[in-house]
mmCIF file with all atom_site columns, C-alpha atoms in Angstrom:
data_model
loop_
_atom_site.group_PDB
_atom_site.id
_atom_site.type_symbol
_atom_site.label_atom_id
_atom_site.label_alt_id
_atom_site.label_comp_id
_atom_site.label_asym_id
_atom_site.label_entity_id
_atom_site.label_seq_id
_atom_site.pdbx_PDB_ins_code
_atom_site.Cartn_x
_atom_site.Cartn_y
_atom_site.Cartn_z
_atom_site.occupancy
_atom_site.B_iso_or_equiv
_atom_site.pdbx_formal_charge
_atom_site.auth_seq_id
_atom_site.auth_comp_id
_atom_site.auth_asym_id
_atom_site.auth_atom_id
_atom_site.pdbx_PDB_model_num
ATOM 1   C CA . MET A 1 1   ? 3.054   11.150  13.382  1.00 35.00 ? 1   MET A CA 1
ATOM 2   C CA . ALA A 1 2   ? 0.083   9.281   15.098  1.00 36.00 ? 2   ALA A CA 1
ATOM 3   C CA . LEU A 1 3   ? -1.574  9.301   12.281  1.00 38.00 ? 3   LEU A CA 1
ATOM 4   C CA . LYS A 1 4   ? 1.872   7.058   10.309  1.00 40.00 ? 4   LYS A CA 1
ATOM 5   C CA . ALA A 1 5   ? 2.096   4.604   13.058  1.00 38.00 ? 5   ALA A CA 1
ATOM 6   C CA . HIS A 1 6   ? -1.793  4.156   13.089  1.00 37.00 ? 6   HIS A CA 1
ATOM 7   C CA . LEU A 1 7   ? -2.215  3.076   9.855   1.00 40.00 ? 7   LEU A CA 1
ATOM 8   C CA . ARG A 1 8   ? 0.043   1.278   8.670   1.00 41.00 ? 8   ARG A CA 1
ATOM 9   C CA . HIS A 1 9   ? -0.986  -1.749  10.558  1.00 39.00 ? 9   HIS A CA 1
ATOM 10  C CA . SER A 1 10  ? -3.095  -2.652  7.757   1.00 39.00 ? 10  SER A CA 1
ATOM 11  C CA . PRO A 1 11  ? -2.433  -5.468  5.987   1.00 37.00 ? 11  PRO A CA 1
ATOM 12  C CA . PRO A 1 12  ? -1.393  -6.145  1.907   1.00 36.00 ? 12  PRO A CA 1
ATOM 13  C CA . ARG A 1 13  ? -3.121  -7.919  -0.450  1.00 39.00 ? 13  ARG A CA 1
ATOM 14  C CA . ILE A 1 14  ? -0.194  -9.288  -2.508  1.00 43.00 ? 14  ILE A CA 1
ATOM 15  C CA . SER A 1 15  ? 2.598   -12.529 -0.758  1.00 47.00 ? 15  SER A CA 1
ATOM 16  C CA . HIS A 1 16  ? 4.339   -10.805 1.368   1.00 44.00 ? 16  HIS A CA 1
ATOM 17  C CA . ASP A 1 17  ? 7.666   -13.271 2.522   1.00 45.00 ? 17  ASP A CA 1
ATOM 18  C CA . HIS A 1 18  ? 8.297   -12.033 6.386   1.00 41.00 ? 18  HIS A CA 1
ATOM 19  C CA . HIS A 1 19  ? 11.316  -14.625 6.204   1.00 44.00 ? 19  HIS A CA 1
ATOM 20  C CA . HIS A 1 20  ? 13.161  -14.422 3.287   1.00 52.00 ? 20  HIS A CA 1
ATOM 21  C CA . HIS A 1 21  ? 12.607  -17.898 1.749   1.00 49.00 ? 21  HIS A CA 1
ATOM 22  C CA . PRO A 1 22  ? 12.910  -18.532 -1.575  1.00 59.00 ? 22  PRO A CA 1
ATOM 23  C CA . GLN A 1 23  ? 9.296   -20.610 -1.642  1.00 66.00 ? 23  GLN A CA 1
ATOM 24  C CA . ILE A 1 24  ? 5.503   -18.673 -1.369  1.00 76.00 ? 24  ILE A CA 1
ATOM 25  C CA . GLU A 1 25  ? 2.673   -21.438 -1.020  1.00 76.00 ? 25  GLU A CA 1
ATOM 26  C CA . GLY A 1 26  ? 4.272   -24.262 -1.809  1.00 84.00 ? 26  GLY A CA 1
ATOM 27  C CA . ARG A 1 27  ? 6.232   -22.580 -4.992  1.00 89.00 ? 27  ARG A CA 1
ATOM 28  C CA . ARG A 1 28  ? 9.372   -21.827 -5.142  1.00 91.00 ? 28  ARG A CA 1
ATOM 29  C CA . ILE A 1 29  ? 11.234  -18.138 -6.741  1.00 93.00 ? 29  ILE A CA 1
ATOM 30  C CA . THR A 1 30  ? 13.414  -18.982 -9.839  1.00 94.00 ? 30  THR A CA 1
ATOM 31  C CA . ARG A 1 31  ? 14.009  -15.821 -10.562 1.00 95.00 ? 31  ARG A CA 1
ATOM 32  C CA . TYR A 1 32  ? 14.740  -12.493 -8.664  1.00 96.00 ? 32  TYR A CA 1
ATOM 33  C CA . CYS A 1 33  ? 12.945  -9.515  -10.741 1.00 97.00 ? 33  CYS A CA 1
ATOM 34  C CA . GLY A 1 34  ? 14.158  -6.790  -8.682  1.00 97.00 ? 34  GLY A CA 1
ATOM 35  C CA . VAL A 1 35  ? 12.404  -3.884  -6.277  1.00 97.00 ? 35  VAL A CA 1
ATOM 36  C CA . VAL A 1 36  ? 9.323   -2.627  -7.218  1.00 98.00 ? 36  VAL A CA 1
ATOM 37  C CA . ALA A 1 37  ? 7.276   -0.047  -6.745  1.00 98.00 ? 37  ALA A CA 1
ATOM 38  C CA . GLY A 1 38  ? 3.556   2.050   -6.386  1.00 97.00 ? 38  GLY A CA 1
ATOM 39  C CA . GLU A 1 39  ? 2.256   4.647   -4.869  1.00 96.00 ? 39  GLU A CA 1
ATOM 40  C CA . ALA A 1 40  ? -1.042  7.166   -4.103  1.00 95.00 ? 40  ALA A CA 1
ATOM 41  C CA . ILE A 1 41  ? -1.623  10.497  -3.432  1.00 89.00 ? 41  ILE A CA 1
ATOM 42  C CA . LEU A 1 42  ? -4.832  12.139  -1.894  1.00 83.00 ? 42  LEU A CA 1
ATOM 43  C CA . GLY A 1 43  ? -5.234  15.410  -2.312  1.00 74.00 ? 43  GLY A CA 1
ATOM 44  C CA . ALA A 1 44  ? -4.633  18.109  -0.209  1.00 57.00 ? 44  ALA A CA 1
ATOM 45  C CA . ASN A 1 45  ? -9.138  18.451  -0.552  1.00 61.00 ? 45  ASN A CA 1
ATOM 46  C CA . VAL A 1 46  ? -8.774  15.115  0.747   1.00 58.00 ? 46  VAL A CA 1
ATOM 47  C CA . PHE A 1 47  ? -7.737  16.297  3.890   1.00 56.00 ? 47  PHE A CA 1
ATOM 48  C CA . LYS A 1 48  ? -10.500 18.752  4.422   1.00 58.00 ? 48  LYS A CA 1
ATOM 49  C CA . ASP A 1 49  ? -13.270 16.209  2.766   1.00 56.00 ? 49  ASP A CA 1
ATOM 50  C CA . LEU A 1 50  ? -12.809 13.549  5.236   1.00 56.00 ? 50  LEU A CA 1
ATOM 51  C CA . PHE A 1 51  ? -12.752 16.188  7.972   1.00 57.00 ? 51  PHE A CA 1
ATOM 52  C CA . ALA A 1 52  ? -16.011 17.292  7.511   1.00 51.00 ? 52  ALA A CA 1
ATOM 53  C CA . GLY A 1 53  ? -17.256 14.032  6.843   1.00 54.00 ? 53  GLY A CA 1
ATOM 54  C CA . LEU A 1 54  ? -16.157 12.988  11.186  1.00 54.00 ? 54  LEU A CA 1
ATOM 55  C CA . ARG A 1 55  ? -20.090 12.573  11.504  1.00 54.00 ? 55  ARG A CA 1
ATOM 56  C CA . ASP A 1 56  ? -19.669 9.131   10.092  1.00 55.00 ? 56  ASP A CA 1
ATOM 57  C CA . ILE A 1 57  ? -17.161 8.299   12.755  1.00 54.00 ? 57  ILE A CA 1
ATOM 58  C CA . VAL A 1 58  ? -18.956 4.888   14.169  1.00 56.00 ? 58  VAL A CA 1
ATOM 59  C CA . GLY A 1 59  ? -16.965 3.004   17.346  1.00 60.00 ? 59  GLY A CA 1
ATOM 60  C CA . GLY A 1 60  ? -14.938 5.329   16.965  1.00 65.00 ? 60  GLY A CA 1
ATOM 61  C CA . ARG A 1 61  ? -13.337 4.934   12.948  1.00 68.00 ? 61  ARG A CA 1
ATOM 62  C CA . SER A 1 62  ? -15.066 6.886   10.066  1.00 67.00 ? 62  SER A CA 1
ATOM 63  C CA . ALA A 1 63  ? -16.140 5.786   6.951   1.00 72.00 ? 63  ALA A CA 1
ATOM 64  C CA . THR A 1 64  ? -15.671 8.108   4.759   1.00 71.00 ? 64  THR A CA 1
ATOM 65  C CA . TYR A 1 65  ? -11.932 8.263   6.360   1.00 73.00 ? 65  TYR A CA 1
ATOM 66  C CA . GLU A 1 66  ? -11.431 4.753   5.501   1.00 78.00 ? 66  GLU A CA 1
ATOM 67  C CA . ARG A 1 67  ? -12.612 4.066   2.430   1.00 81.00 ? 67  ARG A CA 1
ATOM 68  C CA . GLU A 1 68  ? -10.188 7.420   0.862   1.00 81.00 ? 68  GLU A CA 1
ATOM 69  C CA . LEU A 1 69  ? -7.667  5.186   2.728   1.00 84.00 ? 69  LEU A CA 1
ATOM 70  C CA . GLN A 1 70  ? -8.354  1.751   1.637   1.00 89.00 ? 70  GLN A CA 1
ATOM 71  C CA . ARG A 1 71  ? -8.926  3.667   -2.431  1.00 90.00 ? 71  ARG A CA 1
ATOM 72  C CA . ALA A 1 72  ? -5.031  5.358   -1.852  1.00 91.00 ? 72  ALA A CA 1
ATOM 73  C CA . ARG A 1 73  ? -3.566  1.133   -1.333  1.00 94.00 ? 73  ARG A CA 1
ATOM 74  C CA . GLU A 1 74  ? -5.849  -0.518  -3.978  1.00 95.00 ? 74  GLU A CA 1
ATOM 75  C CA . ILE A 1 75  ? -3.950  1.888   -6.012  1.00 96.00 ? 75  ILE A CA 1
ATOM 76  C CA . ALA A 1 76  ? -0.893  1.614   -4.663  1.00 97.00 ? 76  ALA A CA 1
ATOM 77  C CA . LEU A 1 77  ? -1.070  -2.498  -4.702  1.00 97.00 ? 77  LEU A CA 1
ATOM 78  C CA . LYS A 1 78  ? -2.116  -2.258  -9.131  1.00 97.00 ? 78  LYS A CA 1
ATOM 79  C CA . GLU A 1 79  ? 0.764   0.310   -9.782  1.00 97.00 ? 79  GLU A CA 1
ATOM 80  C CA . LEU A 1 80  ? 2.470   -2.246  -7.572  1.00 97.00 ? 80  LEU A CA 1
ATOM 81  C CA . GLU A 1 81  ? 1.863   -5.819  -9.546  1.00 97.00 ? 81  GLU A CA 1
ATOM 82  C CA . GLU A 1 82  ? 1.241   -4.049  -12.963 1.00 97.00 ? 82  GLU A CA 1
ATOM 83  C CA . ARG A 1 83  ? 5.516   -2.640  -12.554 1.00 98.00 ? 83  ARG A CA 1
ATOM 84  C CA . ALA A 1 84  ? 6.412   -5.929  -11.556 1.00 97.00 ? 84  ALA A CA 1
ATOM 85  C CA . GLN A 1 85  ? 4.762   -7.541  -14.750 1.00 97.00 ? 85  GLN A CA 1
ATOM 86  C CA . GLU A 1 86  ? 6.702   -5.423  -16.759 1.00 97.00 ? 86  GLU A CA 1
ATOM 87  C CA . LEU A 1 87  ? 9.304   -6.464  -15.505 1.00 97.00 ? 87  LEU A CA 1
ATOM 88  C CA . GLY A 1 88  ? 7.877   -10.302 -16.121 1.00 97.00 ? 88  GLY A CA 1
ATOM 89  C CA . ALA A 1 89  ? 7.358   -11.649 -12.796 1.00 97.00 ? 89  ALA A CA 1
ATOM 90  C CA . ASN A 1 90  ? 4.512   -13.505 -11.597 1.00 95.00 ? 90  ASN A CA 1
ATOM 91  C CA . ALA A 1 91  ? 3.748   -12.426 -7.395  1.00 94.00 ? 91  ALA A CA 1
ATOM 92  C CA . VAL A 1 92  ? 5.821   -9.251  -5.736  1.00 95.00 ? 92  VAL A CA 1
ATOM 93  C CA . VAL A 1 93  ? 7.347   -10.575 -2.448  1.00 94.00 ? 93  VAL A CA 1
ATOM 94  C CA . GLY A 1 94  ? 8.122   -8.864  0.970   1.00 93.00 ? 94  GLY A CA 1
ATOM 95  C CA . VAL A 1 95  ? 5.085   -6.019  0.283   1.00 95.00 ? 95  VAL A CA 1
ATOM 96  C CA . ASP A 1 96  ? 5.509   -2.937  2.610   1.00 95.00 ? 96  ASP A CA 1
ATOM 97  C CA . LEU A 1 97  ? 3.265   -0.463  2.805   1.00 95.00 ? 97  LEU A CA 1
ATOM 98  C CA . ASP A 1 98  ? 3.952   2.956   3.735   1.00 94.00 ? 98  ASP A CA 1
ATOM 99  C CA . TYR A 1 99  ? 1.660   5.983   4.535   1.00 89.00 ? 99  TYR A CA 1
ATOM 100 C CA . GLU A 1 100 ? 3.581   9.720   4.431   1.00 88.00 ? 100 GLU A CA 1
ATOM 101 C CA . VAL A 1 101 ? 1.481   13.187  5.429   1.00 80.00 ? 101 VAL A CA 1
ATOM 102 C CA . LEU A 1 102 ? 3.053   15.392  2.859   1.00 80.00 ? 102 LEU A CA 1
ATOM 103 C CA . GLY A 1 103 ? 2.354   19.206  1.633   1.00 72.00 ? 103 GLY A CA 1
ATOM 104 C CA . GLN A 1 104 ? 2.509   22.930  3.368   1.00 70.00 ? 104 GLN A CA 1
ATOM 105 C CA . GLY A 1 105 ? 0.025   21.687  6.508   1.00 70.00 ? 105 GLY A CA 1
ATOM 106 C CA . ASN A 1 106 ? -0.115  18.184  6.167   1.00 64.00 ? 106 ASN A CA 1
ATOM 107 C CA . GLY A 1 107 ? -2.826  18.621  3.181   1.00 71.00 ? 107 GLY A CA 1
ATOM 108 C CA . MET A 1 108 ? -1.531  15.321  1.314   1.00 80.00 ? 108 MET A CA 1
ATOM 109 C CA . LEU A 1 109 ? -1.162  11.903  2.358   1.00 83.00 ? 109 LEU A CA 1
ATOM 110 C CA . MET A 1 110 ? 1.008   9.270   0.247   1.00 90.00 ? 110 MET A CA 1
ATOM 111 C CA . VAL A 1 111 ? 0.076   5.914   0.175   1.00 94.00 ? 111 VAL A CA 1
ATOM 112 C CA . SER A 1 112 ? 3.896   3.633   -0.981  1.00 96.00 ? 112 SER A CA 1
ATOM 113 C CA . ALA A 1 113 ? 3.398   0.164   -1.538  1.00 97.00 ? 113 ALA A CA 1
ATOM 114 C CA . SER A 1 114 ? 7.292   -1.945  -2.426  1.00 97.00 ? 114 SER A CA 1
ATOM 115 C CA . GLY A 1 115 ? 8.492   -4.796  -2.378  1.00 96.00 ? 115 GLY A CA 1
ATOM 116 C CA . THR A 1 116 ? 10.497  -7.444  -4.290  1.00 96.00 ? 116 THR A CA 1
ATOM 117 C CA . ALA A 1 117 ? 9.525   -9.019  -7.832  1.00 96.00 ? 117 ALA A CA 1
ATOM 118 C CA . VAL A 1 118 ? 9.409   -12.447 -8.552  1.00 95.00 ? 118 VAL A CA 1
ATOM 119 C CA . VAL A 1 119 ? 8.755   -15.243 -10.623 1.00 95.00 ? 119 VAL A CA 1
ATOM 120 C CA . LEU A 1 120 ? 7.723   -18.612 -9.233  1.00 93.00 ? 120 LEU A CA 1
ATOM 121 C CA . GLU A 1 121 ? 7.520   -21.855 -10.881 1.00 89.00 ? 121 GLU A CA 1
#
């Protein structure tokens, strides 16, 4: 659980609307296209490789671990963007990133991104 709580603080790189106002960066939302999501799963060997690479730790941070998490987050956000474009959207609002440890022995990590696909004027 500590891993999940620690990872929730990663900022998304897609437009984020905290207040559900129909305006983003001075642009009005003209159409809501629906909820979209993207996922990425880091496999069982990733954790083994990451823990083997703990010698990379500098100042309490593991560069190897952070690179893998960044890669998974980028994949999930890219899928989110692609699904929004398939619906004809040009932005995603209310983006939420979630991290879950999965599998027997917690051998996998899933990064999921979800939000509402919209069209901005």
